[in-house]
PDB file of C-alpha atoms in Angstrom:
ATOM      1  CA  UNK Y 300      -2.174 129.869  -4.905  1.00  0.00           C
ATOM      2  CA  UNK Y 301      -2.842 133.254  -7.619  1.00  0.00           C
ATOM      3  CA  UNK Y 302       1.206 133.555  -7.075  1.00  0.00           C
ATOM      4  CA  UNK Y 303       1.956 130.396  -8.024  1.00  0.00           C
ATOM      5  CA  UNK Y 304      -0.112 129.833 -11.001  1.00  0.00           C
ATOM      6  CA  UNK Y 305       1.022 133.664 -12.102  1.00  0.00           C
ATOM      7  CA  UNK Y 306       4.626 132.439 -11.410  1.00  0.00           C
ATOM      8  CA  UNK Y 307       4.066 129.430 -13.463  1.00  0.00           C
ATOM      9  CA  UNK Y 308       1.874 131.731 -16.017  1.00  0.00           C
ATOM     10  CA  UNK Y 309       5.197 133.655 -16.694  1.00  0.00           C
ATOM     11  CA  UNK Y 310       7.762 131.620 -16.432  1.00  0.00           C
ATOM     12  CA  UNK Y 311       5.673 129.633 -19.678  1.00  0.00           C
ATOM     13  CA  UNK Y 312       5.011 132.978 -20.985  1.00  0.00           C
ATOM     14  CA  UNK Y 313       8.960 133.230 -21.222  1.00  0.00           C
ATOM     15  CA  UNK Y 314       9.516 130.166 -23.178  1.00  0.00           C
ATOM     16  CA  UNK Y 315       7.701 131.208 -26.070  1.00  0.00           C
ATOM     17  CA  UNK Y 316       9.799 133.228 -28.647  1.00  0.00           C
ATOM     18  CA  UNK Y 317       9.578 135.819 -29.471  1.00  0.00           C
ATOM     19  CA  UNK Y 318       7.603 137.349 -27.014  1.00  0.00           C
ATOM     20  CA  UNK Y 319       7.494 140.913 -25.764  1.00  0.00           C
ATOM     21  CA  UNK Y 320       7.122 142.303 -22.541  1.00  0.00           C
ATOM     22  CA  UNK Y 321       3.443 143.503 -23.093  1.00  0.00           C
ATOM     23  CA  UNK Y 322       2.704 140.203 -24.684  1.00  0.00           C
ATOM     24  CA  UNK Y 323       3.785 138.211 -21.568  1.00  0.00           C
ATOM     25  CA  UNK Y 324       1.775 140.984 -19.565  1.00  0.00           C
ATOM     26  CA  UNK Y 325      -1.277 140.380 -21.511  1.00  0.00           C
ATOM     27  CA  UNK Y 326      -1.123 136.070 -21.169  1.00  0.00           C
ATOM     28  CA  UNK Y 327      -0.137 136.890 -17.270  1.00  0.00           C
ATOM     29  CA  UNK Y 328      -3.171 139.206 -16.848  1.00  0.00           C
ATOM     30  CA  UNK Y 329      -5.327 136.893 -18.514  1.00  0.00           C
ATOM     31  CA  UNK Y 330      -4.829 133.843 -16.802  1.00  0.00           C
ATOM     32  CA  UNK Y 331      -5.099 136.076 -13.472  1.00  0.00           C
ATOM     33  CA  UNK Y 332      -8.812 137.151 -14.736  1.00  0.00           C
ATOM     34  CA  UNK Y 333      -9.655 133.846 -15.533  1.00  0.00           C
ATOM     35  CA  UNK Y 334      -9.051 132.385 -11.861  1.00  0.00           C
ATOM     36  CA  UNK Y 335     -10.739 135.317 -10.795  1.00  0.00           C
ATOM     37  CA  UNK Y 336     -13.782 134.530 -12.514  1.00  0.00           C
ATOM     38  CA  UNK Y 337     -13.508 130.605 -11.301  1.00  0.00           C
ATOM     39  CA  UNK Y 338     -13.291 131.624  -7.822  1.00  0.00           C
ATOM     40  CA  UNK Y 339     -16.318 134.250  -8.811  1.00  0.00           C
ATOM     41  CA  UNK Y 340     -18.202 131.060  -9.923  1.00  0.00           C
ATOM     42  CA  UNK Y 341     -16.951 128.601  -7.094  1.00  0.00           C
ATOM     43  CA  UNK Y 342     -18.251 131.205  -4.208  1.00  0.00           C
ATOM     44  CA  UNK Y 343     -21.468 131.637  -6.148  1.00  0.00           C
ATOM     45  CA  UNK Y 344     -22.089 128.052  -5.854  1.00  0.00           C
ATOM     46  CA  UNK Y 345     -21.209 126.906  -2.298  1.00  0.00           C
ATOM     47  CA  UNK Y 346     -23.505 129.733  -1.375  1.00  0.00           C
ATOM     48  CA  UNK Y 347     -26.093 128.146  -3.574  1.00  0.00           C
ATOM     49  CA  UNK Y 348     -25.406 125.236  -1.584  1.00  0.00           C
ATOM     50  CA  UNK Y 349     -25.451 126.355   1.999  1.00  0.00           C
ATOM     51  CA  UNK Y 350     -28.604 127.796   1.391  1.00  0.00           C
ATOM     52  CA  UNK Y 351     -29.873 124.450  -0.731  1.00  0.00           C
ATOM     53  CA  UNK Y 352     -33.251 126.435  -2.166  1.00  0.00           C
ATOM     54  CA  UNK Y 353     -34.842 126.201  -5.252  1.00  0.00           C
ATOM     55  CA  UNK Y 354     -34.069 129.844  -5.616  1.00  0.00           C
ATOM     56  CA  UNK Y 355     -30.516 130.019  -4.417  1.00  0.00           C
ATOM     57  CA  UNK Y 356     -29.511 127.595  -7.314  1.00  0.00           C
ATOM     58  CA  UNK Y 357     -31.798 129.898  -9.567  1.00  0.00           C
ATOM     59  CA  UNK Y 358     -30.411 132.181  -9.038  1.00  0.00           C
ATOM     60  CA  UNK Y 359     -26.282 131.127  -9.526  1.00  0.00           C
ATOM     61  CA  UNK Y 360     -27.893 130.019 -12.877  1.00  0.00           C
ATOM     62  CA  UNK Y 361     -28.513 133.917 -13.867  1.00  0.00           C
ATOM     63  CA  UNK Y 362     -25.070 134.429 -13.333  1.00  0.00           C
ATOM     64  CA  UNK Y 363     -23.675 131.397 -14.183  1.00  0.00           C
ATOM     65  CA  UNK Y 364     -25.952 129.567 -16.952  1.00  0.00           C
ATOM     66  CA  UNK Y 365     -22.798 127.980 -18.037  1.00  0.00           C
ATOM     67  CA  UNK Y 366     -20.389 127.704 -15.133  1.00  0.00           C
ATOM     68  CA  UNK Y 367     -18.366 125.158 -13.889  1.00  0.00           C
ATOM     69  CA  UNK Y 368     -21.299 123.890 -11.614  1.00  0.00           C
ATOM     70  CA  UNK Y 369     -24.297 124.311 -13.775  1.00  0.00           C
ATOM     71  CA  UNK Y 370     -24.896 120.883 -14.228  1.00  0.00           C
ATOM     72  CA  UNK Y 371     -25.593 120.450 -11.041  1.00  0.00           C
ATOM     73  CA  UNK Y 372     -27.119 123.156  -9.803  1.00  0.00           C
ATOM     74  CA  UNK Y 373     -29.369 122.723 -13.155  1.00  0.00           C
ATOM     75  CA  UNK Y 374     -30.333 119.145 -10.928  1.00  0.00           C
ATOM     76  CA  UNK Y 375     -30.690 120.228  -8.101  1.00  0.00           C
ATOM     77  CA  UNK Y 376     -33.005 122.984  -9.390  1.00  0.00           C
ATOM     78  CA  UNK Y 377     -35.309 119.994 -10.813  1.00  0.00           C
ATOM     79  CA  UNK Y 378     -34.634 117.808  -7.580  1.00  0.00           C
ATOM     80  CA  UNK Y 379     -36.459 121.493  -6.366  1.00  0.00           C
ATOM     81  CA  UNK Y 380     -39.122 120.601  -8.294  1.00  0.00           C
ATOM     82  CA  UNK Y 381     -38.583 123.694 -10.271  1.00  0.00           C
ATOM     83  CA  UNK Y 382     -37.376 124.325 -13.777  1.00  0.00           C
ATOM     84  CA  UNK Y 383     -33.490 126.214 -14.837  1.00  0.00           C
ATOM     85  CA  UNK Y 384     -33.524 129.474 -14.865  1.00  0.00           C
ATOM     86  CA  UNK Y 385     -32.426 131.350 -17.460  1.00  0.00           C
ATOM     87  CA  UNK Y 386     -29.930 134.265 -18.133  1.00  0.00           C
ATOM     88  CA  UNK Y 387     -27.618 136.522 -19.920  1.00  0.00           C
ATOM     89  CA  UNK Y 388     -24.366 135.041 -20.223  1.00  0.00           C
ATOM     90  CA  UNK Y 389     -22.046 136.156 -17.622  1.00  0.00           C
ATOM     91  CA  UNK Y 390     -19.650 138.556 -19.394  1.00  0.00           C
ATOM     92  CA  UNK Y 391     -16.868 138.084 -17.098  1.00  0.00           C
ATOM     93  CA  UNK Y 392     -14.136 140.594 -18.387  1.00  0.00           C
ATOM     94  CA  UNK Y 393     -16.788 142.793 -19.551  1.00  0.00           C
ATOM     95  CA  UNK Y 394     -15.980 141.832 -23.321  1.00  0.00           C
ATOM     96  CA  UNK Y 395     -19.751 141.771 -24.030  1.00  0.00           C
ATOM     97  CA  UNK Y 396     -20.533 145.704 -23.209  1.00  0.00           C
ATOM     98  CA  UNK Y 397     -20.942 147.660 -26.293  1.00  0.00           C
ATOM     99  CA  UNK Y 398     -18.673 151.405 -25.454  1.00  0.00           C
ATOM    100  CA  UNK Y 399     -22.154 152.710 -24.175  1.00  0.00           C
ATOM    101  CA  UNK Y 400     -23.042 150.147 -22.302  1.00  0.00           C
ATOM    102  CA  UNK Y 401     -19.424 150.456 -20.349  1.00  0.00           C
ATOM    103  CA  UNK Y 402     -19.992 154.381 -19.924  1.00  0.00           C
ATOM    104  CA  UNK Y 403     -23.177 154.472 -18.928  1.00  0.00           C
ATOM    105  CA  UNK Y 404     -22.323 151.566 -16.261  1.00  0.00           C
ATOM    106  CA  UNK Y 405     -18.753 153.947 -15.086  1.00  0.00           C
ATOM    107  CA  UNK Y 406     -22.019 156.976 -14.822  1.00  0.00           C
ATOM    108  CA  UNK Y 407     -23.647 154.962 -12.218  1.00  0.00           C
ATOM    109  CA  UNK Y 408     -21.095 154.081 -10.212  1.00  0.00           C
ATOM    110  CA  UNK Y 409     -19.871 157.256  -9.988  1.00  0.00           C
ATOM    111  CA  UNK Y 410     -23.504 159.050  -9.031  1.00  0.00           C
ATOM    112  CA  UNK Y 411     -23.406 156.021  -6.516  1.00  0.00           C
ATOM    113  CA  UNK Y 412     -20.308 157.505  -5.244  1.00  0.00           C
ATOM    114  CA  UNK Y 413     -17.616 154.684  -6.276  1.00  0.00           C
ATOM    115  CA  UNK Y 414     -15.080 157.001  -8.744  1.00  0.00           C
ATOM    116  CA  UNK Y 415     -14.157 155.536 -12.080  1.00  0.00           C
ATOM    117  CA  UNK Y 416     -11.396 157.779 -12.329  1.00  0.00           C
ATOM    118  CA  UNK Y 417     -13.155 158.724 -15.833  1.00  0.00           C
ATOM    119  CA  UNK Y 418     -16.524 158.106 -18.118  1.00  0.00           C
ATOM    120  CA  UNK Y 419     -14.743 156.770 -21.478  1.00  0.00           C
ATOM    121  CA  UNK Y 420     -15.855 153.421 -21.936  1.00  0.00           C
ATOM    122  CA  UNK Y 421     -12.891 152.169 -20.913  1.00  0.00           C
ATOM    123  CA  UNK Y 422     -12.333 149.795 -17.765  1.00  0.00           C
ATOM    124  CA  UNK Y 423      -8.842 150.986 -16.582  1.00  0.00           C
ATOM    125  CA  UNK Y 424      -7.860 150.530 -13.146  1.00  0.00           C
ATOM    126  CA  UNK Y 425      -9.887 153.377 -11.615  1.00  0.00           C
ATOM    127  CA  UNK Y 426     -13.333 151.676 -13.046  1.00  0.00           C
ATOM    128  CA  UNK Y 427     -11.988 148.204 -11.597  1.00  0.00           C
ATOM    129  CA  UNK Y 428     -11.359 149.753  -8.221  1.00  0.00           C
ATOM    130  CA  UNK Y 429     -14.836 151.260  -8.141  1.00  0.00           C
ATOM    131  CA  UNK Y 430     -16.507 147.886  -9.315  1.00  0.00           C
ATOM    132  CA  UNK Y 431     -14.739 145.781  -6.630  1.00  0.00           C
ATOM    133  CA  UNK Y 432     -15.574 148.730  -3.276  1.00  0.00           C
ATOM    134  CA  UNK Y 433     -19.423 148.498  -5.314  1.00  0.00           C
ATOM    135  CA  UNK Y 434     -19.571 144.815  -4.728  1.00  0.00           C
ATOM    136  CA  UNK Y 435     -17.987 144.958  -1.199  1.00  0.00           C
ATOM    137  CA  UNK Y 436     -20.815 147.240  -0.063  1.00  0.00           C
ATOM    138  CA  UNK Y 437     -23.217 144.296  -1.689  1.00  0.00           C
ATOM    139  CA  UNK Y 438     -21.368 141.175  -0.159  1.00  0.00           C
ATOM    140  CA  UNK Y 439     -20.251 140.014  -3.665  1.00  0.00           C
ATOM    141  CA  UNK Y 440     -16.862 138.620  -4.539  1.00  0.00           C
ATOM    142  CA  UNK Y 441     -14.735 141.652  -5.066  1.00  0.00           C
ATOM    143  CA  UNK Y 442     -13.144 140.436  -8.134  1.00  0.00           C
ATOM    144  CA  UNK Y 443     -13.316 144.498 -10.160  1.00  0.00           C
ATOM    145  CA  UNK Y 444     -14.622 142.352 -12.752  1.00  0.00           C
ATOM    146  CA  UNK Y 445     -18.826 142.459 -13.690  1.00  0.00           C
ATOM    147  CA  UNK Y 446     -21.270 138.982 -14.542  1.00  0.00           C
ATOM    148  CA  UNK Y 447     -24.017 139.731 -16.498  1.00  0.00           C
ATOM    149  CA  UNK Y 448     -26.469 140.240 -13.589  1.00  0.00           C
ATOM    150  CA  UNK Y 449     -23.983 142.585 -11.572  1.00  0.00           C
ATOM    151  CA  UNK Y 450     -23.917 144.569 -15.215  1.00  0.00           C
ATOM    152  CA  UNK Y 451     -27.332 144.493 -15.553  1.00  0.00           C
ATOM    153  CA  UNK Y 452     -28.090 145.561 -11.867  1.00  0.00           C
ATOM    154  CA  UNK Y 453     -26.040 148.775 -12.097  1.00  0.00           C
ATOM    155  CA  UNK Y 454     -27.552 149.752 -15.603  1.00  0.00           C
ATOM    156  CA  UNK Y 455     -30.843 149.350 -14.220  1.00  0.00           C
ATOM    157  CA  UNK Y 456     -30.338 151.364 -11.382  1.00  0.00           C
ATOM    158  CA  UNK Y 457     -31.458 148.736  -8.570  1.00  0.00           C
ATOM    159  CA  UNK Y 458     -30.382 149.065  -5.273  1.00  0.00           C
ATOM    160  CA  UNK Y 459     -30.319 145.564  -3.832  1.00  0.00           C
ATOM    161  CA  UNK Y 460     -28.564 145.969  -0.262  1.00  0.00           C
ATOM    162  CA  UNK Y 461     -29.623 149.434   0.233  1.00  0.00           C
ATOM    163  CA  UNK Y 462     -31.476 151.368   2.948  1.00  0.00           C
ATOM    164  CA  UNK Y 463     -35.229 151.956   2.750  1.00  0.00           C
ATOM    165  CA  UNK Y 464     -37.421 151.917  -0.171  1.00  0.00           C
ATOM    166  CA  UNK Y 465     -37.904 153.874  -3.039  1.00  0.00           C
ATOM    167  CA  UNK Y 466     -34.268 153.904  -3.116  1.00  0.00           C
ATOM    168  CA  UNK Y 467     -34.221 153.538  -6.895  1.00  0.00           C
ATOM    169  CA  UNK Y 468     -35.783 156.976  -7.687  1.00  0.00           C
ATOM    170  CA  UNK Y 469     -34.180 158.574  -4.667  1.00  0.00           C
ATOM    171  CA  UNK Y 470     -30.448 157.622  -6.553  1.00  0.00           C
ATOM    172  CA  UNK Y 471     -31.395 159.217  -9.467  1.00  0.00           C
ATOM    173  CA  UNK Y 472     -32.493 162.169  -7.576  1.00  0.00           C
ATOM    174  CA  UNK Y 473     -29.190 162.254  -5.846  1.00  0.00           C
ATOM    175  CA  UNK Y 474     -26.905 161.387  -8.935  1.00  0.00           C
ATOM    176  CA  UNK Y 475     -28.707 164.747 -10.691  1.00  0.00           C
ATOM    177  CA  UNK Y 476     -26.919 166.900  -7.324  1.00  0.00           C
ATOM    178  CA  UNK Y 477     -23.335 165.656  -9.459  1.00  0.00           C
ATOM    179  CA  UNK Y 478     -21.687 165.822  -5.791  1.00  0.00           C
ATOM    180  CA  UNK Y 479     -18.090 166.078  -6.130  1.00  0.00           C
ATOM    181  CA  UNK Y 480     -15.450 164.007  -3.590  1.00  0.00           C
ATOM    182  CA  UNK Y 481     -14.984 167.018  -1.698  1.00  0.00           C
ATOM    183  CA  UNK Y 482     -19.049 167.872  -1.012  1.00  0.00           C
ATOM    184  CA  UNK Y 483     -19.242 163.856  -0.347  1.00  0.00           C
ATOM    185  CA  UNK Y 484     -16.448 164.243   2.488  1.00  0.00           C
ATOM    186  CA  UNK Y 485     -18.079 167.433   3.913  1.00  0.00           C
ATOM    187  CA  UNK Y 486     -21.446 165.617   3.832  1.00  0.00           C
ATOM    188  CA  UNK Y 487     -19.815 162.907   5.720  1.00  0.00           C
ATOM    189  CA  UNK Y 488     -18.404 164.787   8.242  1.00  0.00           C
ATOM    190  CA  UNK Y 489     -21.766 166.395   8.840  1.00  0.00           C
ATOM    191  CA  UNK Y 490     -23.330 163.360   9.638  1.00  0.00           C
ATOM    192  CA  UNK Y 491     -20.050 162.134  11.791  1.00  0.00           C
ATOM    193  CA  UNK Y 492     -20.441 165.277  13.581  1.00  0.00           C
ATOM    194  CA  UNK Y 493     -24.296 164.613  14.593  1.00  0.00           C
ATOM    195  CA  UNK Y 494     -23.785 161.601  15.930  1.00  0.00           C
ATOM    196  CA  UNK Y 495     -24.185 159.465  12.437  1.00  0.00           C
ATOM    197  CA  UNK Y 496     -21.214 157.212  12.384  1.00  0.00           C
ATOM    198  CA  UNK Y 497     -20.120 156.722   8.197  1.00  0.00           C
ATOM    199  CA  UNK Y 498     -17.561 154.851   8.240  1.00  0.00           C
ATOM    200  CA  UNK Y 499     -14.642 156.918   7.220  1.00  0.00           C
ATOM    201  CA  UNK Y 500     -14.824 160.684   6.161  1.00  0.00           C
ATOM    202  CA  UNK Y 501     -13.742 159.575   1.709  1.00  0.00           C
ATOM    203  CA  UNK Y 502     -15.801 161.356  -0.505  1.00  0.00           C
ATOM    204  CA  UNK Y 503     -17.191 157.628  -1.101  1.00  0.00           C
ATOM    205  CA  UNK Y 504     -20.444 156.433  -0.246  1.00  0.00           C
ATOM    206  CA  UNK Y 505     -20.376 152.857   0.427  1.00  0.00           C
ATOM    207  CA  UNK Y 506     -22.669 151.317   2.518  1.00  0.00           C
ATOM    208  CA  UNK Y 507     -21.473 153.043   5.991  1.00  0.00           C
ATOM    209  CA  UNK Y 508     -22.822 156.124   4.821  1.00  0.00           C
ATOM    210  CA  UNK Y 509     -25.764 154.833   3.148  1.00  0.00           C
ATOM    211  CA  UNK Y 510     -26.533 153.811   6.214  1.00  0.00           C
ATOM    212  CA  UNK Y 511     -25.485 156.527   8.449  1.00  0.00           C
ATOM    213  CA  UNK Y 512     -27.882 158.913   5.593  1.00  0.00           C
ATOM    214  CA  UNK Y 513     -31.089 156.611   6.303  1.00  0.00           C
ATOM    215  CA  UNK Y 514     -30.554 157.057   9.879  1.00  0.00           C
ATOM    216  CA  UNK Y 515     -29.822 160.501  10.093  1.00  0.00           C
ATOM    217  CA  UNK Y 516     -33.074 160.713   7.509  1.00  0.00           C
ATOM    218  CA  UNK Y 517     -35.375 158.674  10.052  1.00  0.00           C
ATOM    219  CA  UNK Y 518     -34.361 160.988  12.924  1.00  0.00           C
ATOM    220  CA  UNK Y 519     -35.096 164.003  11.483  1.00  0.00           C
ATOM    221  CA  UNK Y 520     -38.818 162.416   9.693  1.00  0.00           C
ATOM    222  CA  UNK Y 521     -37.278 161.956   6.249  1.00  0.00           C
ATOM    223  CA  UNK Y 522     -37.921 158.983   4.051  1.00  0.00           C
ATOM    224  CA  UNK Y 523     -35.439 156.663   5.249  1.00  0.00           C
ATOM    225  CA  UNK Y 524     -33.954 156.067   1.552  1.00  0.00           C
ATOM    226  CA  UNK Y 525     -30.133 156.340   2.434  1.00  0.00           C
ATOM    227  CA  UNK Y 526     -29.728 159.218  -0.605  1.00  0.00           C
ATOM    228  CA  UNK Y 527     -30.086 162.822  -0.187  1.00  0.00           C
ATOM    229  CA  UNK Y 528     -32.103 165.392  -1.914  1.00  0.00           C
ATOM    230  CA  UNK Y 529     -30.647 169.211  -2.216  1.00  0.00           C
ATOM    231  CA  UNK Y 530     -32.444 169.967   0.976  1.00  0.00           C
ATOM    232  CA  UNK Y 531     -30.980 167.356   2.938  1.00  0.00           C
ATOM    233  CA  UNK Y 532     -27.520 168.285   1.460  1.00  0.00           C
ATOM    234  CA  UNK Y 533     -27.809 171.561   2.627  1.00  0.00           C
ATOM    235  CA  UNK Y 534     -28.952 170.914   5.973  1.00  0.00           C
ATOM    236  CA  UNK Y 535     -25.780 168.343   6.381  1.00  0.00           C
ATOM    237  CA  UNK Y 536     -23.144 170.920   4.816  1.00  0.00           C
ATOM    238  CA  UNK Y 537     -24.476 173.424   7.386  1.00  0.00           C
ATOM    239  CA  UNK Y 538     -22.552 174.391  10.187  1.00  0.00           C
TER     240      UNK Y 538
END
């Protein structure tokens, strides 16, 4: 269905003159972000649906306030007997983020493990491939594009779908280590090697080796956060 409506996109981009090759690039890249973000908005509401609580519709209202099914889940929320939540537009394409804002959010990924490629503000397609592995490992739609509360959850520093507790402060503890890919890979290995299955030996820490880290941490009567203070680091790199 994307290649059709991108073939169709093109070939419509093509009958406009004159138009360059960037231009039709731009329309063509456009449209393809746009039926990302309606597929975003169509997942985010059947799941508001299976689950049919006042909190599931809630809470497609934060990201969605006006989506293509906010109407309804606005009903259903008072059908709930509750009242619409509120929220920060959804920013879709990112177009909302001040340059800071867009830094500080490629920062986070990147002390989270998920390379931007870069900290410049700018959402090239090293930042996009970090966003979309960061909302695999939380069971979102990988679209590489951010809603407001995904935005807002990375520049906050919450860890929703993460090992343990205390996880928050424990990230920032591990983000000030700056690990590079390579210490990442040999920490991953270490844990492989005792027994502590990550996923994949990448330099990335999705949720495999968040995992693998709180379990290696409860073994050894650690806090069972699923980050890694210097100590832990050096324990792991040790052979």
């Amino acid at each position: 269905m994307v290649r059709t409506m991108l073939s169709s996109a093109f070939a419509a981009a093509l009958m406009i003159a004159p138009v360059q090759a960037q231009d039709v690039g731009d329309i063509v890249g456009g449209i393809a972000r746009q039926y990302l973000q309606q597929e975003h908005d169509r997942a985010a509401f059947a799941q508001a649906q299976n689950a049919n609580t006042l909190s599931a519709y809630q809470s497609y209202l934060r990201q969605f306030p006006n989506g293509m099914y906010a109407e309804q889940a606005r009903d259903r929320v008072q059908r709930l007997g509750g009242t619409p939540a509120t929220g920060s537009q959804p920013v879709g394409d990112t177009a909302s983020l001040s340059a800071q804002q867009r830094a500080e959010i490629q920062r986070r990924l990147s002390a989270l493990g998920y390379s931007t490629s870069g900290v410049d503000g700018n959402f090239g397609p090293g930042t996009r491939r970090a966003i979309a592995l960061w909302q695999r490992d939380r069971n979102y739609a990988q679209t590489g594009t951010l809603s407001g509360a995904q935005a807002n959850e990375i520049l906050r520093g919450t860890a929703s779908g993460q090992p343990g507790s205390g996880a928050t402060g424990a990230a920032q503890t591990e983000a000030a280590l700056s690990l590079s890919r390579q210490q990442r890979a040999t920490i991953q290995a270490g844990l492989t090697r005792r027994g502590f299955d990550t996923r994949g030996v990448d330099g990335v820490f999705g949720r495999g080796t968040r995992n693998a880290i709180a379990a290696w941490q409860r073994a050894n009567d650690f806090s069972a956060t699923g980050y890694l203070t210097a100590q832990q680091v050096q324990r792991l790199t040790a052979r």
